[in-house]
mmCIF file of C-alpha atoms and ligand atoms in Angstrom:
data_model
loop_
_atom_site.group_PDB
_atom_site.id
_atom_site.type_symbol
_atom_site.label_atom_id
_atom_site.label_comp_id
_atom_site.label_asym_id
_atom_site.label_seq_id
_atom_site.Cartn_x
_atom_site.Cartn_y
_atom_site.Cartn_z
ATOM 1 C CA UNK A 462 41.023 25.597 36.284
ATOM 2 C CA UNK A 463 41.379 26.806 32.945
ATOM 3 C CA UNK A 464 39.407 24.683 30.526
ATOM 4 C CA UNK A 465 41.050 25.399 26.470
ATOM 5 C CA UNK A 466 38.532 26.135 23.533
ATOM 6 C CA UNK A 467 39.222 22.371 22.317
ATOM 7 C CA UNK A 468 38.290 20.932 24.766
ATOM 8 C CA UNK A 469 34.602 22.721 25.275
ATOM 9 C CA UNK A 470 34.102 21.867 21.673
ATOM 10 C CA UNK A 471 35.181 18.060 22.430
ATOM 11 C CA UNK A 472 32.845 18.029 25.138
ATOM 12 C CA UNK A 473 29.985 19.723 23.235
ATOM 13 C CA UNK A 474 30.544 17.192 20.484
ATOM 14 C CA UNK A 475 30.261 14.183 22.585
ATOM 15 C CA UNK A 476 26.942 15.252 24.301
ATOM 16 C CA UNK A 477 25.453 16.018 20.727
ATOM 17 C CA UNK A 478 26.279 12.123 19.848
ATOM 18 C CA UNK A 479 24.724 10.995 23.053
ATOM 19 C CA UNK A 480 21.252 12.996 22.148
ATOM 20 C CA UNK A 481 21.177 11.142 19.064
ATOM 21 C CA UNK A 482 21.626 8.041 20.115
ATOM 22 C CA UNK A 483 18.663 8.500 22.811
ATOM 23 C CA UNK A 484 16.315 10.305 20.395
ATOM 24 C CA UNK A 485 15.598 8.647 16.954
ATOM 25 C CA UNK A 486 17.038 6.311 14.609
ATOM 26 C CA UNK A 487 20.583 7.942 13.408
ATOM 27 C CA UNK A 488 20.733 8.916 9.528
ATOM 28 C CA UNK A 489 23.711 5.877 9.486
ATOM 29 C CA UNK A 490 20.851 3.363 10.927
ATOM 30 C CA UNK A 491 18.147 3.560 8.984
ATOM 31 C CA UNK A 492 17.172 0.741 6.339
ATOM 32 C CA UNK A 493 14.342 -1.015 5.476
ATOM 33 C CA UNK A 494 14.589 -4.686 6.795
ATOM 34 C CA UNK A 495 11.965 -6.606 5.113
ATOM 35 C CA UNK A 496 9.969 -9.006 7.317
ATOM 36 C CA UNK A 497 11.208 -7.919 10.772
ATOM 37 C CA UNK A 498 9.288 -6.121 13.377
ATOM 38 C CA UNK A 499 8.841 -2.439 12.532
ATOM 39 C CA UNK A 500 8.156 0.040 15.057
ATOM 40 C CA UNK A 501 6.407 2.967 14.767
ATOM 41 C CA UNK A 502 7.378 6.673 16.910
ATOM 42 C CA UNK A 503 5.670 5.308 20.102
ATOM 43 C CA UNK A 504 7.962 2.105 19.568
ATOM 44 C CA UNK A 505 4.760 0.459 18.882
ATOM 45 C CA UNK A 506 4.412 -2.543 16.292
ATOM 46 C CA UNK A 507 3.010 -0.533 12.713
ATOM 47 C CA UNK A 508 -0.550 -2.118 12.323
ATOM 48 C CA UNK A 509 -1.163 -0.507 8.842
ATOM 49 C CA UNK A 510 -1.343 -3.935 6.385
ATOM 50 C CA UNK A 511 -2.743 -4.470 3.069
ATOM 51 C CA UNK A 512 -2.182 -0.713 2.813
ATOM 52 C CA UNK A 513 -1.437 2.260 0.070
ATOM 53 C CA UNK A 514 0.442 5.052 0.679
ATOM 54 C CA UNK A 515 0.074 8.857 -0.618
ATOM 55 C CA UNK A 516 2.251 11.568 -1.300
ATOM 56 C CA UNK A 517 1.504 14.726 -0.640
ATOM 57 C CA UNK A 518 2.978 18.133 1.147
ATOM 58 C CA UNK A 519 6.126 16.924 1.050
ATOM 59 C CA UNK A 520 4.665 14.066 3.565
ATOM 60 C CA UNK A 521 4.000 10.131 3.268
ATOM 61 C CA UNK A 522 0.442 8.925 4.320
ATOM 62 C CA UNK A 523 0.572 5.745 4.862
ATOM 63 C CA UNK A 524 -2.989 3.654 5.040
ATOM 64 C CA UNK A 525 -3.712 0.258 5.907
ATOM 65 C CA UNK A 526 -5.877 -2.815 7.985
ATOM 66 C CA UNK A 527 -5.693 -1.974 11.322
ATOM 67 C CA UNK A 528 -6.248 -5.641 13.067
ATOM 68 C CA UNK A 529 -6.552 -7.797 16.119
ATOM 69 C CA UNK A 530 -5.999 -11.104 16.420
ATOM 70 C CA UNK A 531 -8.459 -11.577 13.767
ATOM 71 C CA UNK A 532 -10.514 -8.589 13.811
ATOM 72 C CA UNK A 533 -10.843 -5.563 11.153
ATOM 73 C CA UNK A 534 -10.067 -2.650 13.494
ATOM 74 C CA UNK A 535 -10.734 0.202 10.662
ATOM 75 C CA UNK A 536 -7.921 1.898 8.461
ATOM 76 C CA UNK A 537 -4.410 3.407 10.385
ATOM 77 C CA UNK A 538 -2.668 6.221 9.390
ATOM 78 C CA UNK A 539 0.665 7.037 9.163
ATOM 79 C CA UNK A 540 3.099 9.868 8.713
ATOM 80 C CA UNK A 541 6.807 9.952 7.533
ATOM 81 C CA UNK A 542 9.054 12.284 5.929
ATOM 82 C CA UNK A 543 11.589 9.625 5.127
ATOM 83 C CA UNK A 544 9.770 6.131 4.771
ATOM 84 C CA UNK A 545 11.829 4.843 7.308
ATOM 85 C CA UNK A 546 10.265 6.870 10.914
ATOM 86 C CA UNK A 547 6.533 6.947 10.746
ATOM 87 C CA UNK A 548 4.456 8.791 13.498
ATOM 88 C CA UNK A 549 1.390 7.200 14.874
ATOM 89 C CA UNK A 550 -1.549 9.668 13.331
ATOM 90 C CA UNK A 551 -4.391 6.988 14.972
ATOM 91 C CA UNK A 552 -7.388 5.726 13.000
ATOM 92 C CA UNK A 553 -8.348 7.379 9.578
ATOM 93 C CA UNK A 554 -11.857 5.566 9.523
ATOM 94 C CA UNK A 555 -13.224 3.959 12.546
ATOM 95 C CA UNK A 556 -15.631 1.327 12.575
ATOM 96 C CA UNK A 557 -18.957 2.258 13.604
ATOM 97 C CA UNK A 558 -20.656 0.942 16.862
ATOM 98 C CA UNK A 559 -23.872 0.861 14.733
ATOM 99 C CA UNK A 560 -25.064 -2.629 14.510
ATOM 100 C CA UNK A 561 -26.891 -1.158 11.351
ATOM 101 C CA UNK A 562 -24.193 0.515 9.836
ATOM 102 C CA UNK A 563 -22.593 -1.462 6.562
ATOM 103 C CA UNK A 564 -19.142 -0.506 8.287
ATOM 104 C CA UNK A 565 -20.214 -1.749 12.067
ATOM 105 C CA UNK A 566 -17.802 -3.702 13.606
ATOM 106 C CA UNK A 567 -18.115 -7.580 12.696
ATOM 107 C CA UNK A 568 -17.323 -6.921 8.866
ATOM 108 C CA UNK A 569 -14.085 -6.490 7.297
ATOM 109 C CA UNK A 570 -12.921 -3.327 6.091
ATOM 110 C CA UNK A 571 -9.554 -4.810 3.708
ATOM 111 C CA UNK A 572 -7.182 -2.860 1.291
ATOM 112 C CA UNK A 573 -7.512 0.841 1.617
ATOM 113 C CA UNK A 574 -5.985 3.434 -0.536
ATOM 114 C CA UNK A 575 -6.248 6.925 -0.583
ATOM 115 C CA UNK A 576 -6.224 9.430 -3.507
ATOM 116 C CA UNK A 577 -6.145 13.668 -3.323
ATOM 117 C CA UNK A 578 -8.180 15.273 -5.043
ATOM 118 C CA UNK A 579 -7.290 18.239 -6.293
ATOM 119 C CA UNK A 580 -10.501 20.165 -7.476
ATOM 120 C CA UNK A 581 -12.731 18.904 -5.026
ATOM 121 C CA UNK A 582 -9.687 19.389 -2.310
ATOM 122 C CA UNK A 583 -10.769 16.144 -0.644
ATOM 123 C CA UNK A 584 -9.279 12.781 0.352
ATOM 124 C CA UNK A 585 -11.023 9.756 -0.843
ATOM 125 C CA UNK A 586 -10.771 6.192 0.356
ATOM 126 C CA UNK A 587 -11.575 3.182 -1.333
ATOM 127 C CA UNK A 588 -11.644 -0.630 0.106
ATOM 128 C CA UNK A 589 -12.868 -3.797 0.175
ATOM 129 C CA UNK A 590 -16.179 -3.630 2.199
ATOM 130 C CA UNK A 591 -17.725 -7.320 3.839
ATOM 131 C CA UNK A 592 -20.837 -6.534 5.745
ATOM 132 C CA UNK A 593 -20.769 -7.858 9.215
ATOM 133 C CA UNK A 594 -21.250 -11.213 9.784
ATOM 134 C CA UNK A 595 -21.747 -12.418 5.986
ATOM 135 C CA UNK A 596 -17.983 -13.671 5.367
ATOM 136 C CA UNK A 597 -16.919 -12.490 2.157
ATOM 137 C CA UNK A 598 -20.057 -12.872 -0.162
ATOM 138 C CA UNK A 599 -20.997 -9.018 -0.062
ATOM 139 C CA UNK A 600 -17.303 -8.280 -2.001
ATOM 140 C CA UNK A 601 -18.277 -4.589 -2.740
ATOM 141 C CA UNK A 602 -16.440 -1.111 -2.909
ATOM 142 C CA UNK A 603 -16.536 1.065 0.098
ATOM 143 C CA UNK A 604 -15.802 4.786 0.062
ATOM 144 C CA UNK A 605 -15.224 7.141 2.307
ATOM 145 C CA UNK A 606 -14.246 11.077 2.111
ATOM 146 C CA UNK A 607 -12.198 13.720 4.415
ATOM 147 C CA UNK A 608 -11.122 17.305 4.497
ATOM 148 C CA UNK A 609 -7.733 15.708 5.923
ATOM 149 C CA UNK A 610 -5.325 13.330 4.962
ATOM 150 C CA UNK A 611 -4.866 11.713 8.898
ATOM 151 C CA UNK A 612 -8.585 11.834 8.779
ATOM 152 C CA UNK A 613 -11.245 11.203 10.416
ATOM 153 C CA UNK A 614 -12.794 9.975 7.314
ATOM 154 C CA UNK A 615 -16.451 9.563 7.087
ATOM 155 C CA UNK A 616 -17.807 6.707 5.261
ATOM 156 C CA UNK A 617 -20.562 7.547 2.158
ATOM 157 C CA UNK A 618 -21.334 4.086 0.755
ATOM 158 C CA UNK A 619 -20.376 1.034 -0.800
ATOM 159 C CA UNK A 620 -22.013 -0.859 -4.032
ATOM 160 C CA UNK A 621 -20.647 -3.362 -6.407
ATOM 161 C CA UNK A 622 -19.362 -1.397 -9.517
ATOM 162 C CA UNK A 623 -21.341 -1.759 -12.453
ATOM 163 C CA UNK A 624 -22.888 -5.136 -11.118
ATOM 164 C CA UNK A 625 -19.205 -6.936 -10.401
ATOM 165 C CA UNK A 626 -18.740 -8.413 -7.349
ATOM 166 C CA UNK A 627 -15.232 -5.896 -5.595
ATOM 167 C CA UNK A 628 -12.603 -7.717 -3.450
ATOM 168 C CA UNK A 629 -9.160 -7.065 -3.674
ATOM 169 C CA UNK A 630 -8.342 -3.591 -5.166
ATOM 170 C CA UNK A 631 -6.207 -1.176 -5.194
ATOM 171 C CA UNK A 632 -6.663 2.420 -6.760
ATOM 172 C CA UNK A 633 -4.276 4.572 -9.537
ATOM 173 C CA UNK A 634 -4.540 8.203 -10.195
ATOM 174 C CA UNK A 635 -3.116 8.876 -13.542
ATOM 175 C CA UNK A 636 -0.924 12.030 -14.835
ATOM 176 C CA UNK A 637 -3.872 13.615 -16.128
ATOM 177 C CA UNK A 638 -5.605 13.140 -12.526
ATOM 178 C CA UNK A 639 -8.197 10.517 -13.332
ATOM 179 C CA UNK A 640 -8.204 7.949 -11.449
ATOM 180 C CA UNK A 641 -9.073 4.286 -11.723
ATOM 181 C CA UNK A 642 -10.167 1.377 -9.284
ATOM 182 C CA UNK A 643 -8.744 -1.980 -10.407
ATOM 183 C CA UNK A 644 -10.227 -5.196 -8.801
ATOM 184 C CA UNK A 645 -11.253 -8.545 -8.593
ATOM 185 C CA UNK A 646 -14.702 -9.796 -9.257
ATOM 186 C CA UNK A 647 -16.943 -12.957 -10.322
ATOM 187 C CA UNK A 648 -15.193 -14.883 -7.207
ATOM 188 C CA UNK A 649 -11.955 -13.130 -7.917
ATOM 189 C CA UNK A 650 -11.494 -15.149 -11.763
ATOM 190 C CA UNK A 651 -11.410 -11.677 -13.290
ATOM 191 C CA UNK A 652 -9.656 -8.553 -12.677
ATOM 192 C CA UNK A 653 -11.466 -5.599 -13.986
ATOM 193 C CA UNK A 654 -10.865 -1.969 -13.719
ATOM 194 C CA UNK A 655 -13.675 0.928 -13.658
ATOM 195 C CA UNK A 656 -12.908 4.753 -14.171
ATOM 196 C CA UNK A 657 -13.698 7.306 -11.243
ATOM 197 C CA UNK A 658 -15.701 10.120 -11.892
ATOM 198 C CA UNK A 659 -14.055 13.084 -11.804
ATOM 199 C CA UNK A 660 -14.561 13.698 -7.782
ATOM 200 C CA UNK A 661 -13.249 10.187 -7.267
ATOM 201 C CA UNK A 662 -16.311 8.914 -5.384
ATOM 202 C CA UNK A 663 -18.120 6.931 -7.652
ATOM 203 C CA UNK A 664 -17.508 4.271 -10.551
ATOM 204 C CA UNK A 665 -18.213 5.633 -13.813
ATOM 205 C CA UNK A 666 -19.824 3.201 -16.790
ATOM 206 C CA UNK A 667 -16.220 2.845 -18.450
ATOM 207 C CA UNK A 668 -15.821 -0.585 -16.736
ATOM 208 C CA UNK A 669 -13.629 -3.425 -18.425
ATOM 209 C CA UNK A 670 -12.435 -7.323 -18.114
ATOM 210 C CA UNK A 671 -8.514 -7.048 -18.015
ATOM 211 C CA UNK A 672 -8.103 -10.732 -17.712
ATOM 212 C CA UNK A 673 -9.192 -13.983 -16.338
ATOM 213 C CA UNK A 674 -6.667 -15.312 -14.642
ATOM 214 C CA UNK A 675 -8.013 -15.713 -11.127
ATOM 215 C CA UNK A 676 -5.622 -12.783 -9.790
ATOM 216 C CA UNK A 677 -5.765 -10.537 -6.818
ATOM 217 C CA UNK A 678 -3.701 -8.148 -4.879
ATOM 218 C CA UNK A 679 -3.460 -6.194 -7.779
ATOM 219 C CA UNK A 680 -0.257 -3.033 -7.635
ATOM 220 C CA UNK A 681 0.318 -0.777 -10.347
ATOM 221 C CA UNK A 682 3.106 1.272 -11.543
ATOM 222 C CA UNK A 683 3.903 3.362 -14.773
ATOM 223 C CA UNK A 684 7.430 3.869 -15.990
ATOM 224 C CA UNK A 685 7.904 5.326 -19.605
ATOM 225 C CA UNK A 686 4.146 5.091 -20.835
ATOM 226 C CA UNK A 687 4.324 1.906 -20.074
ATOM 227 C CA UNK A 688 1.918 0.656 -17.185
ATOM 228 C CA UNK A 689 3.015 -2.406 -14.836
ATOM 229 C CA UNK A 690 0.289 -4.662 -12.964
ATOM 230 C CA UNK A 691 1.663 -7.259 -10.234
ATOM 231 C CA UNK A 692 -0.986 -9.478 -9.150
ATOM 232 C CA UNK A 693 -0.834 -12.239 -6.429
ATOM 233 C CA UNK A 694 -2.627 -15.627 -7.478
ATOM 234 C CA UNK A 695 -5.881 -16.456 -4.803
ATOM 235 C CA UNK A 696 -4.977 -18.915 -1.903
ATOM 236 C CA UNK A 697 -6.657 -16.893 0.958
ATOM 237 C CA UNK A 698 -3.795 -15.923 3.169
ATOM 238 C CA UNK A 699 -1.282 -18.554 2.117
ATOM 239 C CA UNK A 700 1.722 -17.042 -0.052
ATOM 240 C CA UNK A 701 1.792 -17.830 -4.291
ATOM 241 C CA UNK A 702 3.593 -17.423 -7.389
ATOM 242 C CA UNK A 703 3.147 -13.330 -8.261
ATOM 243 C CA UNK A 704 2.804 -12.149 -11.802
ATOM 244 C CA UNK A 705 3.699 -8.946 -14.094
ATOM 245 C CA UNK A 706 1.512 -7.781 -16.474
ATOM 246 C CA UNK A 707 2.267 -4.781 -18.699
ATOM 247 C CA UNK A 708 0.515 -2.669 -20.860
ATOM 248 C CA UNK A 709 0.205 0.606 -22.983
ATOM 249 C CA UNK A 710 -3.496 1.653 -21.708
ATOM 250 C CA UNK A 711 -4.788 0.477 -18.107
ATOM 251 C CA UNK A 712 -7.622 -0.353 -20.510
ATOM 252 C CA UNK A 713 -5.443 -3.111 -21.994
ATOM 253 C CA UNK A 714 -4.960 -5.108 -23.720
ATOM 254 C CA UNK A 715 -2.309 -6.985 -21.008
ATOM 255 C CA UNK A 716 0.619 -9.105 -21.669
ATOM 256 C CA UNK A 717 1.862 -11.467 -19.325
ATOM 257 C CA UNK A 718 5.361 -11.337 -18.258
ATOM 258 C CA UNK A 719 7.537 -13.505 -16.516
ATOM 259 C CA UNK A 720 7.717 -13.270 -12.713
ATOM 260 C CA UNK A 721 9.719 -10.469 -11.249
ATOM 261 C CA UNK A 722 10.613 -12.050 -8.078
ATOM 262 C CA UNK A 723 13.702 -13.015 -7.737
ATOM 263 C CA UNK A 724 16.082 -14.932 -4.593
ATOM 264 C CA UNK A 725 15.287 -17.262 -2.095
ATOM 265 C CA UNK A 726 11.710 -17.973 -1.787
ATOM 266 C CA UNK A 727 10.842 -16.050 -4.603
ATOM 267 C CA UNK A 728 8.200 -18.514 -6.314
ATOM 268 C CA UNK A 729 5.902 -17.980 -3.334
ATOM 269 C CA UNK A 730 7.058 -13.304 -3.619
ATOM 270 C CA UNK A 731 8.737 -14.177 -0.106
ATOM 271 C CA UNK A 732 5.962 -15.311 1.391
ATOM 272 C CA UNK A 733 4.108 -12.245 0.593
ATOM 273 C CA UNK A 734 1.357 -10.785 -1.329
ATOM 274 C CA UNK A 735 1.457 -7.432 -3.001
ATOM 275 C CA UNK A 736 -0.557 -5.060 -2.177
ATOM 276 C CA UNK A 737 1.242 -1.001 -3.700
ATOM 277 C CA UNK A 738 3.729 0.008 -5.403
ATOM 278 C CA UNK A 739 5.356 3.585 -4.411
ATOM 279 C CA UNK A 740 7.050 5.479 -6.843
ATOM 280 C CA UNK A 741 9.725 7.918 -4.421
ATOM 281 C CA UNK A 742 9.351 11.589 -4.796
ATOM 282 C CA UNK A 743 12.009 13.571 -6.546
ATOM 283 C CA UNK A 744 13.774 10.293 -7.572
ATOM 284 C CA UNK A 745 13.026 9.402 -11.400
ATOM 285 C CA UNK A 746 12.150 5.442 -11.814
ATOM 286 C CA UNK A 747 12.392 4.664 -8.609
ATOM 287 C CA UNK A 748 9.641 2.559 -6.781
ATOM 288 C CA UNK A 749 8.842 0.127 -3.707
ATOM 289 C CA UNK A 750 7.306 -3.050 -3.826
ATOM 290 C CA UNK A 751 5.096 -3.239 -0.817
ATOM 291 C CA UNK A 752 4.010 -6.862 0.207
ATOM 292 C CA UNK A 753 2.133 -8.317 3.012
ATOM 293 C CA UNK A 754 3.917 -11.367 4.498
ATOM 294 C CA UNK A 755 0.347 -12.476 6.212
ATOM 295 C CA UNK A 756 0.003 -14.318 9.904
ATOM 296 C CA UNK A 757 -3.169 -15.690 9.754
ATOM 297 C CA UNK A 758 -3.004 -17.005 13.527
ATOM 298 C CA UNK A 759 -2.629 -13.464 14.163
ATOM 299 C CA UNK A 760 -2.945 -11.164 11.528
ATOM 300 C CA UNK A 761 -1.879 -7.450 13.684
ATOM 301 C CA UNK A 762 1.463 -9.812 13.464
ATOM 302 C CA UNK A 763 1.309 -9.655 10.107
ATOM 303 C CA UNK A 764 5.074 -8.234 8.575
ATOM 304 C CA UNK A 765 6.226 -6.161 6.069
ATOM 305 C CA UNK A 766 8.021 -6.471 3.151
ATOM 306 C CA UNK A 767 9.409 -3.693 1.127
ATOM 307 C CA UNK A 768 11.907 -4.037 -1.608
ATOM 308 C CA UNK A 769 13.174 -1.767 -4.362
ATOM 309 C CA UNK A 770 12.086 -2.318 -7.996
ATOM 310 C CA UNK A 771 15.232 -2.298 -10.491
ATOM 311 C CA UNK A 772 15.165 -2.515 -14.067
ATOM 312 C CA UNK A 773 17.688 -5.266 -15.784
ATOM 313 C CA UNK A 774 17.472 -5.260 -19.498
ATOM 314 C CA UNK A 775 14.615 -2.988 -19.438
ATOM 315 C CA UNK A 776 12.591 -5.195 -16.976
ATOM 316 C CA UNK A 777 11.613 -4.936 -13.032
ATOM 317 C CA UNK A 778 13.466 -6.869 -11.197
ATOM 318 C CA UNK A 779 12.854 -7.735 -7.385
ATOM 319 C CA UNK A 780 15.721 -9.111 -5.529
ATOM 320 C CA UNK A 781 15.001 -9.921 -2.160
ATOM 321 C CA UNK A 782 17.342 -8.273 0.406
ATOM 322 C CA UNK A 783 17.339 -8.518 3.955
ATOM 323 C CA UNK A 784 18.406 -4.821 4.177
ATOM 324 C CA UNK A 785 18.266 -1.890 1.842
ATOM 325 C CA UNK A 786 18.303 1.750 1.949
ATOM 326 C CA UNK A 787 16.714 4.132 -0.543
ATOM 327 C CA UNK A 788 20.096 5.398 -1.700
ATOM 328 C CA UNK A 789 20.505 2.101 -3.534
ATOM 329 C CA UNK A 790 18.308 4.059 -5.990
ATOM 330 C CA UNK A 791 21.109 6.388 -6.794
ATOM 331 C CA UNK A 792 23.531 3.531 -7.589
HETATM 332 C C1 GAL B 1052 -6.508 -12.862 0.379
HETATM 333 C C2 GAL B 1052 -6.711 -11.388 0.129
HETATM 334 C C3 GAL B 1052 -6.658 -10.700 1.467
HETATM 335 C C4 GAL B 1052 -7.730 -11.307 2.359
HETATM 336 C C5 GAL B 1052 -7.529 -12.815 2.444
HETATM 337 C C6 GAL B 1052 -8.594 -13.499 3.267
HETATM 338 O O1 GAL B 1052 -6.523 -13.608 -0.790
HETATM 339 O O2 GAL B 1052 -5.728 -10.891 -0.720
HETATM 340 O O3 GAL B 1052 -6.827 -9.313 1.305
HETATM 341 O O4 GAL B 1052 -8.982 -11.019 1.842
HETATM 342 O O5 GAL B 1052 -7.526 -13.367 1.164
HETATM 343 O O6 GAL B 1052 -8.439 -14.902 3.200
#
């Protein structure tokens, strides 16, 4: 039987659909879909919360609480190209079997970001360290350092910077490459924020009181000179009212804005609590709210929420969706 070119290519054409559909996600399917259950390459649940992502080689890192039930299971690490797929890349730093070590399993290891650093051409970590067993009264900084942004990162130390008790933090590299740690201290009533030296590992002495608002979960952004700070308010696990801050230095002074959230549920951010704020390579003013809508009963459970930041009028805006894609940028 004589089979015509047409046909061949027909037949071709219809296999090539079917290997999509079996493989990954279609381009058509992907969206982010705040608060539902997001798998990661191994169609496992993403355990990465109260995370921080980073940018580099044309790849996203992305870093975060890897729990139990209950448990602090170390930091995960993941990889995607597209924000939407990310590939299992295991733990980036373990915690240690050491009953001695400040990082031995029993303590909490919360909020981890990562920063590159150019000169020394290492990764550095930063998070909220609680020694094992002492509930959250050590609140310091712990650091740790790797050749590699998947890791395995190996911890150096942790202190309280400049005296002030550390919880929740996050970390900002500037566009002149220094970098900053901004977090909450004297029982989380102020948020303060310390200068790195220049290989990112330590606090320097350039250490100041932002505000006393009793804040935490503090996100940053900068968008025309002009530096944003979201900050949760302090009920343990249980969503609250988020706020905006803005200001001209990171230094301050900070104004308070209004609230940026904005839809159903958005006096309590969704039920979430921030915890980064991604600007997207190669698109100008475009950035991702990144929340953490929290399950205490079972915190690995815990979902995220990611939403686009717009600008009405000149200010962010963040409507809650219940799917977006990152074209909505472009529009
Ligand atoms: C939250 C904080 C979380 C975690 C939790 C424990 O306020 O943002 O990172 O520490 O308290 O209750």
């Amino acid at each position: 039987m004589r089979v015509s070119a047409s046909v061949l290519l027909l037949a071709i054409a219809i296999l090539a659909g079917c290997q999509t559909q079996k493989g990954s996600i279609s381009k058509k399917e992907q969206a982010f879909q705040p608060g539902s259950i997001w798998n990661d390459n191994n169609g496992e649940v993403i355990n990465a919360h109260g995370g921080g992502i980073l940018y580099i080689n044309k790849t996203y890192y992305w870093y975060g609480e890897k729990r139990g039930k209950s448990a602090s299971e170390g930091v995960a690490v993941y990889s995607s190209k597209d924000l939407y797929r990310w590939k299992n890349e295991g733990i980036a730093l373990a915690k240690s079997n050491d009953p001695n070590s400040e990082i031995a399993v029993g303590g909490l290891v919360e909020r981890p970001k990562v920063i590159y650093n150019a000169k020394t051409k290492k990764y550095v970590m930063w998070f909220h360290l609680e020694l094992p067993n002492k509930g959250y009264s050590a609140a310091r900084a712990g650091v740790a350092i790797s050749d590699k942004a998947t890791g395995p990162f190996v911890y150096l130390k942790s202190f309280r910077p400049n005296g002030h008790m550390s919880r929740d933090m996050t970390l900002y590299v500037d566009d002149d490459a220094t970098a900053y740690h901004i977090y909450s201290a004297r029982e989380n009533y102020d948020l303060r924020i310390t200068k790195l030296t220049d290989d990112y590992l330590s606090a320097t002495t350039e250490d100041t009181l932002l505000f006393s608002s009793h804040r935490e979960a503090p996100a940053v952004f900068k968008k025309d000179g002009l530096y944003y700070l979201i900050t949760s308010g302090c009920t343990g696990w249980a969503p609250n009212k988020a706020s905006l801050h803005t200001a001209t230095s990171l230094f301050g002074p900070w104004k308070l804005v209004e609230d940026p959230m904005n839809g159903p549920l958005a006096e309590k951010t969704f039920n979430g609590q921030s915890t980064y704020i991604l600007p997207i390579a190669g698109k100008k003013d475009a950035f991702v709210f990144m929340a953490d809508k929290w399950n205490p009963k079972d915190l690995k459970d815990s979902r995220y929420l990611w939403l686009p930041i717009q600008f009405k009028d000149g200010k962010p805006l963040i409507t809650w969706q219940d799917s977006w894609k990152l074209d909505s940028f472009n529009q």
